[in-house]
Every structure is written in structure tokens, then in C-alpha cells.
Coordinates of C-alpha atoms in Angstrom, one line a residue:
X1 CA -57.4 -116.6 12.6
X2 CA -58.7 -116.9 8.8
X3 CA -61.5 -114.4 9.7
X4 CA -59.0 -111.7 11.5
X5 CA -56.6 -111.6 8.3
X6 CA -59.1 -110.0 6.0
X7 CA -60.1 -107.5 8.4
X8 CA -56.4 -106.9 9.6
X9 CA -55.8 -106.2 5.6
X10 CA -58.6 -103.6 4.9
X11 CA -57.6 -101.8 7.8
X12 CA -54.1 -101.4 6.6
X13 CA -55.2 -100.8 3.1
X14 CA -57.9 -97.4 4.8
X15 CA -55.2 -96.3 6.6
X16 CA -52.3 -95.7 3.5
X17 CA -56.0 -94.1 1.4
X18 CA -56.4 -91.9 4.4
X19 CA -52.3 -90.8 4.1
X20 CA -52.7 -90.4 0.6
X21 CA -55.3 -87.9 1.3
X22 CA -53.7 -86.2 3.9
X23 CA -50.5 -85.7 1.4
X24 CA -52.7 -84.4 -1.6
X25 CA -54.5 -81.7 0.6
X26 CA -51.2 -80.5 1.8
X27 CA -50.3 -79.7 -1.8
X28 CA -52.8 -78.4 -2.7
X29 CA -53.4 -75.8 0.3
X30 CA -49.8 -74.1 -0.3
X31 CA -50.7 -73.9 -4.3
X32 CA -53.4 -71.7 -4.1
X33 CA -52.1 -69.4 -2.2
X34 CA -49.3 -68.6 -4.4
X35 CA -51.9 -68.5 -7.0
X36 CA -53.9 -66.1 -5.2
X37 CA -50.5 -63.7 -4.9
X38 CA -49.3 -63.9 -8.6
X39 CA -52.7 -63.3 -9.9
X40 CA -52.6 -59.9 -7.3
X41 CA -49.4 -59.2 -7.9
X42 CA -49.5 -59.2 -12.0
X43 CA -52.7 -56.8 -11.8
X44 CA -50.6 -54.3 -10.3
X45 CA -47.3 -54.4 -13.2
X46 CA -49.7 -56.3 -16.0
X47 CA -48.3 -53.6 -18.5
X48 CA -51.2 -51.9 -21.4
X49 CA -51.7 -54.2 -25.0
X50 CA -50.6 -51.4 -27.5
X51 CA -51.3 -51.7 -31.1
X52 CA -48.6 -50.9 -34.5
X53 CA -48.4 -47.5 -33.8
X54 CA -48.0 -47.9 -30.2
X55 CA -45.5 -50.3 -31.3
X56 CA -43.5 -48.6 -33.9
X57 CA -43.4 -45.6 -31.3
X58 CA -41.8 -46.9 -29.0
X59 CA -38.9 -49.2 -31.1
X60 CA -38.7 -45.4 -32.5
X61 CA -38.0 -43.6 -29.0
X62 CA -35.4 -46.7 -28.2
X63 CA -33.6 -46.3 -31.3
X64 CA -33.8 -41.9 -31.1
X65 CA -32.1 -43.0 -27.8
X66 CA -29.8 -44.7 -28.4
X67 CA -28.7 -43.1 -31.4
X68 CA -28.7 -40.0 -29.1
X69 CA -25.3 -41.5 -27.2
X70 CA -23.3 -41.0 -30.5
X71 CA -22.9 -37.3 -29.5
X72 CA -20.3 -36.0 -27.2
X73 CA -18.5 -32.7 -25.5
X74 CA -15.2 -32.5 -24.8
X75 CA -14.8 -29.3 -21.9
X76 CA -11.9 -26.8 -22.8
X77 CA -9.8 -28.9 -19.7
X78 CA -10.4 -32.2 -21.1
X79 CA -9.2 -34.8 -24.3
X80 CA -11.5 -37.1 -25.3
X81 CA -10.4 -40.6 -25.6
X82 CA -12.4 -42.9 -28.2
X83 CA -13.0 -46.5 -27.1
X84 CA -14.1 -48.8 -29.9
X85 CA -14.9 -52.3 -28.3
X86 CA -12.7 -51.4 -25.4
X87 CA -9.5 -50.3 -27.5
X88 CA -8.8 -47.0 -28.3
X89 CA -8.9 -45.8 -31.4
X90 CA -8.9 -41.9 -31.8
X91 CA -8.0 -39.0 -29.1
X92 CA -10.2 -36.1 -29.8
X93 CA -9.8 -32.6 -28.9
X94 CA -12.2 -30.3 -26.8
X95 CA -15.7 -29.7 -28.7
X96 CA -19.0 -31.6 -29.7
X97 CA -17.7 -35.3 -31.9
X98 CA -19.4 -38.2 -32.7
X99 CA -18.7 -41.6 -32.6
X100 CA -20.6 -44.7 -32.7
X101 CA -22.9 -46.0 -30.9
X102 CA -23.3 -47.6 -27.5
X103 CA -21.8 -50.2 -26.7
X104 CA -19.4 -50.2 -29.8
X105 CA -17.6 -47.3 -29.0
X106 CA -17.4 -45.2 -25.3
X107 CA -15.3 -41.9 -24.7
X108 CA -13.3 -41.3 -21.2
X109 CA -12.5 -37.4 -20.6
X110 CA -9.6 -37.1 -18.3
X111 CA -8.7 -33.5 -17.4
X112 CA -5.4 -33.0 -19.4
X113 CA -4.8 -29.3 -17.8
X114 CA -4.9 -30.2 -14.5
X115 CA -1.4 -30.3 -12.2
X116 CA -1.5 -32.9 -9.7
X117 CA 1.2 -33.2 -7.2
X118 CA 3.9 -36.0 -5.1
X119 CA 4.9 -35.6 -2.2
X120 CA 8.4 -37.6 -1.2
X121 CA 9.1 -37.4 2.2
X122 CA 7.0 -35.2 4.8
X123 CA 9.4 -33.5 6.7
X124 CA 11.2 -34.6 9.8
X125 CA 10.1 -37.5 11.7
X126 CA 11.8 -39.0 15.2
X127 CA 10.0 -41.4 16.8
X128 CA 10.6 -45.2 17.4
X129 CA 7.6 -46.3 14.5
X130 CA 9.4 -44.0 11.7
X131 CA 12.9 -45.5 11.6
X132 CA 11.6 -48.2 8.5
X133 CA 10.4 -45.0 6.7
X134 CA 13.7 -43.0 7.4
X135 CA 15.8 -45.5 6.2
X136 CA 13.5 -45.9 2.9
X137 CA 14.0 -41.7 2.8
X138 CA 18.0 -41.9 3.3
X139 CA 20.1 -41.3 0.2
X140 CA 23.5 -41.8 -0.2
X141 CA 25.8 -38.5 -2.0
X142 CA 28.8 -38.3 -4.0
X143 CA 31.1 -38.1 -1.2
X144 CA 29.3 -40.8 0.5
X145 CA 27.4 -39.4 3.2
X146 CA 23.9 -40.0 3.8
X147 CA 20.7 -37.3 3.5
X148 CA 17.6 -37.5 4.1
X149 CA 15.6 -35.5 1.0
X150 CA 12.3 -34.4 0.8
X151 CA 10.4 -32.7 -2.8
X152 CA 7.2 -32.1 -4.8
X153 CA 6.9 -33.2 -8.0
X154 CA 4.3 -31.4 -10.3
X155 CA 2.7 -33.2 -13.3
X156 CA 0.2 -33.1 -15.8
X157 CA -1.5 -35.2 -18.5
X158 CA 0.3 -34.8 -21.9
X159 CA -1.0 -37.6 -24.1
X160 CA -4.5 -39.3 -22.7
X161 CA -4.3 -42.0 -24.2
X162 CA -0.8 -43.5 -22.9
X163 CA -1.9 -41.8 -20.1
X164 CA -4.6 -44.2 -19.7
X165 CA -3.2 -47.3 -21.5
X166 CA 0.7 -47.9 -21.4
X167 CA 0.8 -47.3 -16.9
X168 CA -1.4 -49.3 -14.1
X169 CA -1.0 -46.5 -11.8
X170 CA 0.2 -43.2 -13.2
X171 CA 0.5 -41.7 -9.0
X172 CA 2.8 -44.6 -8.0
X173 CA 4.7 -44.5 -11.8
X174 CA 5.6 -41.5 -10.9
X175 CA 6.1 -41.2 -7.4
X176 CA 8.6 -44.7 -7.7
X177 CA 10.5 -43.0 -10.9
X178 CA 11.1 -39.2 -8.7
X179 CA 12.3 -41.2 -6.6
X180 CA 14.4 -43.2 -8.5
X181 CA 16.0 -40.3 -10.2
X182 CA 16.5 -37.7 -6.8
X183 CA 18.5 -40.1 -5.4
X184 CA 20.5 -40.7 -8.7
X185 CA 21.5 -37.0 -9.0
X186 CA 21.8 -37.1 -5.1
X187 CA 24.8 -39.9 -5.8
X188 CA 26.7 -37.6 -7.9
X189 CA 26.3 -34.4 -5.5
X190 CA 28.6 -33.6 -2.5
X191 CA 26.4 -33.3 0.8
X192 CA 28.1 -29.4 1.0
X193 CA 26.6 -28.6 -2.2
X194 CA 23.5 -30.5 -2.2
X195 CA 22.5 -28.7 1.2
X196 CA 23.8 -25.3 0.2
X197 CA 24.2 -23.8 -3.1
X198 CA 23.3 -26.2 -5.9
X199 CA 19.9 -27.3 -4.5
X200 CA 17.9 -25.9 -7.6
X201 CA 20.8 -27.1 -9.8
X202 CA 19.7 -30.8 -8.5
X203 CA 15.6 -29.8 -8.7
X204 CA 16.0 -29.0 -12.3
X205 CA 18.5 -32.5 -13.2
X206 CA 15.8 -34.5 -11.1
X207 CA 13.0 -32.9 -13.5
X208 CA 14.8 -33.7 -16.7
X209 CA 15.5 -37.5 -15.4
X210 CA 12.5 -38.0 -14.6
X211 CA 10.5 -36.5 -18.0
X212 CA 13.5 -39.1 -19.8
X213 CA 12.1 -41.9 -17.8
X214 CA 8.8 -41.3 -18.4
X215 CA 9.3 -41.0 -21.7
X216 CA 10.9 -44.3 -22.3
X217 CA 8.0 -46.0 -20.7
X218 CA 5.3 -43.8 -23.2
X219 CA 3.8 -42.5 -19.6
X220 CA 1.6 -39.7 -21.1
X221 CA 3.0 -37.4 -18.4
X222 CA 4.4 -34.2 -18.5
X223 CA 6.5 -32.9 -15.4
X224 CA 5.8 -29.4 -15.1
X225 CA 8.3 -28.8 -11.7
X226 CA 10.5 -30.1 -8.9
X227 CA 10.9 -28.6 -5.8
X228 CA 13.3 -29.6 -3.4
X229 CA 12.8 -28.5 -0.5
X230 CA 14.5 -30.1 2.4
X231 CA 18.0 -32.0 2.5
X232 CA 19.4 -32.3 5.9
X233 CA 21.2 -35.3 7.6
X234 CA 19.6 -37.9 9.9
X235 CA 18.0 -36.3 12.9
X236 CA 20.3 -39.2 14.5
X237 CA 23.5 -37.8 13.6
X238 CA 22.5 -34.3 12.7
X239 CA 23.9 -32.6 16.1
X240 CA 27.5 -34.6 15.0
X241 CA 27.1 -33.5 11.6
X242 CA 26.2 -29.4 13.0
X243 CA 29.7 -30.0 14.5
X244 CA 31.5 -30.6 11.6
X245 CA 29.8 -28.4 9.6
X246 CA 30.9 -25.7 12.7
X247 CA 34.7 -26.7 12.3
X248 CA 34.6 -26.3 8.4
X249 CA 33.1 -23.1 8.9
X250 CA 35.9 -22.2 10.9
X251 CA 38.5 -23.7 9.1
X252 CA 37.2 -21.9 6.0
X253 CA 37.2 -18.2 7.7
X254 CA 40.7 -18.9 8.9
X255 CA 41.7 -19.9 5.5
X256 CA 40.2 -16.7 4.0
X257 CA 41.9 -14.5 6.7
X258 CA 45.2 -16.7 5.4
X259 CA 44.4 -16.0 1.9
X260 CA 43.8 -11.6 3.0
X261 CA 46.6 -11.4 5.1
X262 CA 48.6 -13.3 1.6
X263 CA 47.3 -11.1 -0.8
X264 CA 47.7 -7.9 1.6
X265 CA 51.7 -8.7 1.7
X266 CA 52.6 -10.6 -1.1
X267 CA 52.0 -7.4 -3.6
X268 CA 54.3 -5.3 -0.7
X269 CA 56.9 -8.0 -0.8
X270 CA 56.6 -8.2 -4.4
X271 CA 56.9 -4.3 -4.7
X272 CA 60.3 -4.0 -2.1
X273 CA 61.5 -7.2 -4.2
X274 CA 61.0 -5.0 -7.6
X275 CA 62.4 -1.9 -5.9
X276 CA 65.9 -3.6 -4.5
X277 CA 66.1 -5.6 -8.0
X278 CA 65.7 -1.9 -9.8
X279 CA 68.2 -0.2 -7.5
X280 CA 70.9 -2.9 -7.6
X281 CA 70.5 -3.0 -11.5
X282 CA 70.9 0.9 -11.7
X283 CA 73.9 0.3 -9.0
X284 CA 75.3 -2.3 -11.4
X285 CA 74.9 -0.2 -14.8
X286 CA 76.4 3.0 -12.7
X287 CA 79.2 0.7 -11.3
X288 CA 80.1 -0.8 -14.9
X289 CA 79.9 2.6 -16.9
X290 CA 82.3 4.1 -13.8
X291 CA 84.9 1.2 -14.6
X292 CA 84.5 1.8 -18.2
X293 CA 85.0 5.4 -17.6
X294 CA 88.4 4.7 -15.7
X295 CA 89.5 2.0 -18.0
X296 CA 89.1 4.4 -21.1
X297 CA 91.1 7.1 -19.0
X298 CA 93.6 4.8 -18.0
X299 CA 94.2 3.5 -21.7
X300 CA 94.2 7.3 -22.5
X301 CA 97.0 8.1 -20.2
X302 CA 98.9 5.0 -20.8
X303 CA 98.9 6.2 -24.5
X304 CA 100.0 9.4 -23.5
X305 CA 102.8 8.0 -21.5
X306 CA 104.3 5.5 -24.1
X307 CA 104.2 8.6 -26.6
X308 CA 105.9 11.1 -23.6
X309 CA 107.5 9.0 -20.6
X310 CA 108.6 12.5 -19.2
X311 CA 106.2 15.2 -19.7
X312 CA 103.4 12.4 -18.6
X313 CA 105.0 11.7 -15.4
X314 CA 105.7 14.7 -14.6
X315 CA 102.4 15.9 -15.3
X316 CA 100.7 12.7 -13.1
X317 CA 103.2 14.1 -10.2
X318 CA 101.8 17.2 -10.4
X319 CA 98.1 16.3 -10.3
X320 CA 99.2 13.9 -7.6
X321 CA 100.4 16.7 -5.5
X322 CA 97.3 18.9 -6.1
X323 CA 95.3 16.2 -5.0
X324 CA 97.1 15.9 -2.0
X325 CA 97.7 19.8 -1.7
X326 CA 93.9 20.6 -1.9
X327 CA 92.6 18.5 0.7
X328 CA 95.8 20.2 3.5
X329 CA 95.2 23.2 5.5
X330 CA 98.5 24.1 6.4
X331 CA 101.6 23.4 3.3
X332 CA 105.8 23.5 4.3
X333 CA 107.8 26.0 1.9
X334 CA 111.2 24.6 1.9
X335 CA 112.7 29.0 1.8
X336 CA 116.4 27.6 1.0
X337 CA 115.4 27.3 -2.4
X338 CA 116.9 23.3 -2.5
X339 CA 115.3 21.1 -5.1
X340 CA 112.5 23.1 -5.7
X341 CA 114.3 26.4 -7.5
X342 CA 110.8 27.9 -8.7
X343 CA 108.2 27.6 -5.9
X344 CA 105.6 29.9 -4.8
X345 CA 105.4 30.1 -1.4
X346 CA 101.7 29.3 -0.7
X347 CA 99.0 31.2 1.6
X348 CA 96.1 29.1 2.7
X349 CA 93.3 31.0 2.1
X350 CA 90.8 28.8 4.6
X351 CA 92.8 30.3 7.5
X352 CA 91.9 34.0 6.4
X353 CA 88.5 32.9 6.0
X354 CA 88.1 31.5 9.4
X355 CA 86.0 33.7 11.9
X356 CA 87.2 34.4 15.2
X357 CA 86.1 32.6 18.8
X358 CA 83.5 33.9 20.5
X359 CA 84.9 35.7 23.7
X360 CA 83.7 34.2 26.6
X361 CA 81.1 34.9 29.0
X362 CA 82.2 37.8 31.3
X363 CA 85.1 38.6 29.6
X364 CA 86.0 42.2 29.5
X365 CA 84.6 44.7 27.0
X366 CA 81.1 42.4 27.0
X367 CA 79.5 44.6 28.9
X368 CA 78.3 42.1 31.0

């Protein structure tokens, strides 16, 4: 037993050496490869020694370069926005300008003369997947019925920089805000007038809305146009709404036949009105001036009486009897001479004047 301990010990002691050695040759073997590689691998990009002109040459073409980024064009479409540090500083117009440096200062060139265009609504839709977008399109009008309102809304870059700077996204700005103002100047607009005449009045009120509200927020933009170009009802209710539409067509022709047939006999009523008003105040002045007449001549005569009872009376008999006498064809002659001593017997003249009857048909001396 004491020998086999010694042994037992050296043989544990040559196998952990021969581990050892196993481990070391493992490390080894993997390093000198990669050796082998970088060695290859920096021939291939090991870059030239240069000497002080070398040097200075090429610190010179760096610095020409970069020096070389402090000139700029600005096209004749374009506004040149200065960036110093990522904050702008200056908004230049088209040309060659300088500024500093890269990265101190950087210039963005958005096109400031060209339109760009929304679209609200995009026509009429029907199916079962549209009804959210409908109901997003609907717009209620002054006499509170709804329309559904389509336009394009043309814009422009007026100032760059709030262009760039004061709005997120200048497309939805101003697609949210036309929208925003249609439907207010739709809420103050009959649906009659909004779908008939007044359509360009409400393009033109939507435009200058929507350039105030713009303004207010420093937008940068510049609305150039709206068009409006489609207001109808809800395709859902648009056959109901035809109807009515129908029947106040109708009721408005028969009201203009109403007002022609009106103003076709109210000035011929008016005129017969005017004529019997004109005759009855002619009849009236005719009427009065007779009685006046009479009345004068019967104050006359009553005069003429109270001075002379006698020769008045018997004058008034007389013109009584002439009256009477003028009018008879045939007159009685009392020939006795009682109460009438001086009387002329009379002749009636009309008699004399009188032609004679025909003879009748057949009669003798005709000749027939």
C-alpha cells in the first residue's frame, strides 16, 4: 500500500501536465491564424507614409472642401431657408448666398411657387364599407338639412420658414382647417341655395375662412382657390329629397302662373276701377253744377216774383202751357170766344208735314 501511493500520485500529477498542454496548444492554434489574416488583410488597405507636403496637401483639400459648402443656389421656384445649429435664422431669396459652414449652418429649398392641391370628398360612394366615411362627409345647413360636400383646395408656400417651423404637417393642417371652415359656411347656407345658385358665393367665403385660419396659426400658406364642386344629399335619401325638390318646383311654377295671371288683371281691374271712379266724379261735378244752375234760376224767379206777383205768374203760366203745348200734336180752340177773348186758333204744322201711306199692293192705279 505505501509503495502504490507514490506511483498513484505521479500518475495524477502527468496526467493534469498533459491537460495543461492540451489547453495551451488550443490557444495557440486559433491565434495564429488570425495573425496570419490581419497581417494579409492590412497589406491590402495599409495606406502610403506621406511626408509635410503630402501632409499640408491634403489638410488643404479638406479644408478647400469644406469651405466649398458655404456657397449656395437658390432656383427661381425656390426660398432658401438658413439653418444655423438647427434654428433658422435668415430666409433668402433665389440666387447664389453664402452662409457658414458645414455643420454650423445648413439651407432647406422648398419650392415656394408650386400649387399643391386637397381633395375633400371623392365623389359619390354607396356601398356597406363607406357609411363611416359618409357620415365623416355629411354636413349639416342653415335650415338644418344634411349634404354631403365635396371641393379642392389649392395652396401654395407663402412664407418658408413658418411653412417649415410653426405646422407638423402642412397637408393635414390644411386639409383639417378646409374642412373645418366648408362646413361652417355650409351651417349658415339653406340646402336650396347651397345646391343651386350660391355655390361659388360659399367657394369664395370657404377660401377667405380658411386663409384667416391659417393665418392665426402663422401657417406659411397661401390659398390660391376653392372649388366646390359637388353638394348633393345622401345617396340614402336622395330619391325622397328628388321628390321634394319635384313638388317645390311645382309649387313655385304654379305660384308664378298666380303671380302672371295677378299682374295680367290687377292693372285691368285697376284701370275699369279708375275709369268708373272718373265717370262718377264727372257725373257728380255735372250733377252739382245742374242743381246750382236751377237753384240760381229758381232764386232768380223767386226774385222776380216777390218784385211782380202778377206779371211773374202769368208769365210762368204761359211758359207752362208752351211746354205742354209743344210736345201735343193736336190743340182744342175753345171758338165761343169764353175766357180766352184773344186766342189764335192754332194749325199743327207736323200734320201738314206728314207724308202720305203707301197704297197697298194691287191697289188700282199701281199698275200692277
Amino acid at each position: 500500500m505505501d509503495k502504490s501511493e507514490p506511483s498513484a500520485v505521479l500518475s495524477r500529477e502527468d496526467a493534469i501536465a498533459n491537460g495543461e498542454t492540451q489547453e495551451e496548444e488550443a490557444l495557440t492554434a486559433p491565434r495564429g491564424v488570425w495573425d496570419s489574416v490581419s497581417d494579409s488583410v492590412g497589406g491590402l488597405f495599409r495606406l502610403p507614409r506621406l511626408d509635410r507636403r503630402g501632409a499640408a496637401a491634403l489638410i488643404g483639400l479638406a479644408l478647400a472642401s469644406w469651405l466649398a459648402t458655404t456657397l449656395y443656389r437658390v432656383q427661381p421656384d425656390e426660398k432658401g431657408v438658413v439653418l444655423r445649429l438647427g434654428r433658422w435664422v435668415a430666409t433668402t431669396e433665389p440666387g447664389l448666398h453664402f452662409h457658414m459652414p458645414y455643420p454650423i449652418e445648413t439651407v432647406l429649398l422648398p419650392k415656394v411657387t408650386q400649387v399643391n392641391q386637397v381633395l375633400l370628398g371623392v365623389g359619390p360612394t354607396g356601398g356597406p364599407n363607406d357609411a363611416e366615411t359618409n357620415r365623416g362627409r355629411q354636413m349639416l345647413t342653415g335650415d338644418e338639412n344634411i349634404v354631403e360636400a365635396d371641393c379642392t383646395v389649392f395652396w401654395r408656400i407663402r412664407d418658408p420658414g413658418r411653412f417649415l417651423f410653426k405646422i407638423d404637417n402642412p397637408e393635414l393642417a390644411v386639409r383639417i382647417t378646409a374642412e373645418g371652415a366648408l362646413r361652417d359656411v355650409i351651417s349658415r347656407t339653406p340646402i336650396q341655395a347651397a345646391m343651386s345658385d350660391k355655390r361659388q358665393q360659399i367657394a369664395d367665403e370657404t377660401q377667405a375662412l380658411l386663409q384667416s385660419l391659417l393665418d392665426d396659426e402663422q401657417a406659411g400658406v397661401e390659398i390660391t382657390q376653392v372649388q366646390l364642386q359637388r353638394v348633393e344629399p345622401p345617396l340614402a335619401v336622395i330619391d325622397a329629397f328628388n321628390d321634394v325638390q319635384r313638388a317645390r318646383a311645382d309649387q313655385e311654377r304654379a305660384r308664378n302662373e298666380a303671380e302672371a295671371y295677378a299682374n295680367d288683371i290687377l292693372p285691368r281691374a285697376r284701370g275699369d276701377a279708375e275709369r268708373i271712379r272718373q265717370d262718377a266724379e264727372a257725373y257728380k261735378i255735372q250733377v252739382v253744377n245742374l242743381a246750382h244752375g236751377e237753384a240760381g234760376a229758381f232764386v232768380s224767379l223767386l226774385r222776380s216774383y216777390e218784385a211782380a206777383k202778377d206779371v211773374t205768374a202769368r208769365r210762368l203760366y204761359q211758359d207752362s202751357v208752351d211746354e205742354v203745348l209743344r210736345k201735343a200734336s193736336r190743340v182744342i180752340v175753345d171758338a165761343s170766344g169764353k175766357g180766352v177773348s184773344s186766342l189764335v186758333p192754332y194749325l199743327p204744322m207736323p200734320d201738314l208735314r206728314t207724308p202720305a201711306a203707301a197704297p197697298a199692293p194691287g191697289a188700282p192705279g199701281t199698275g200692277k
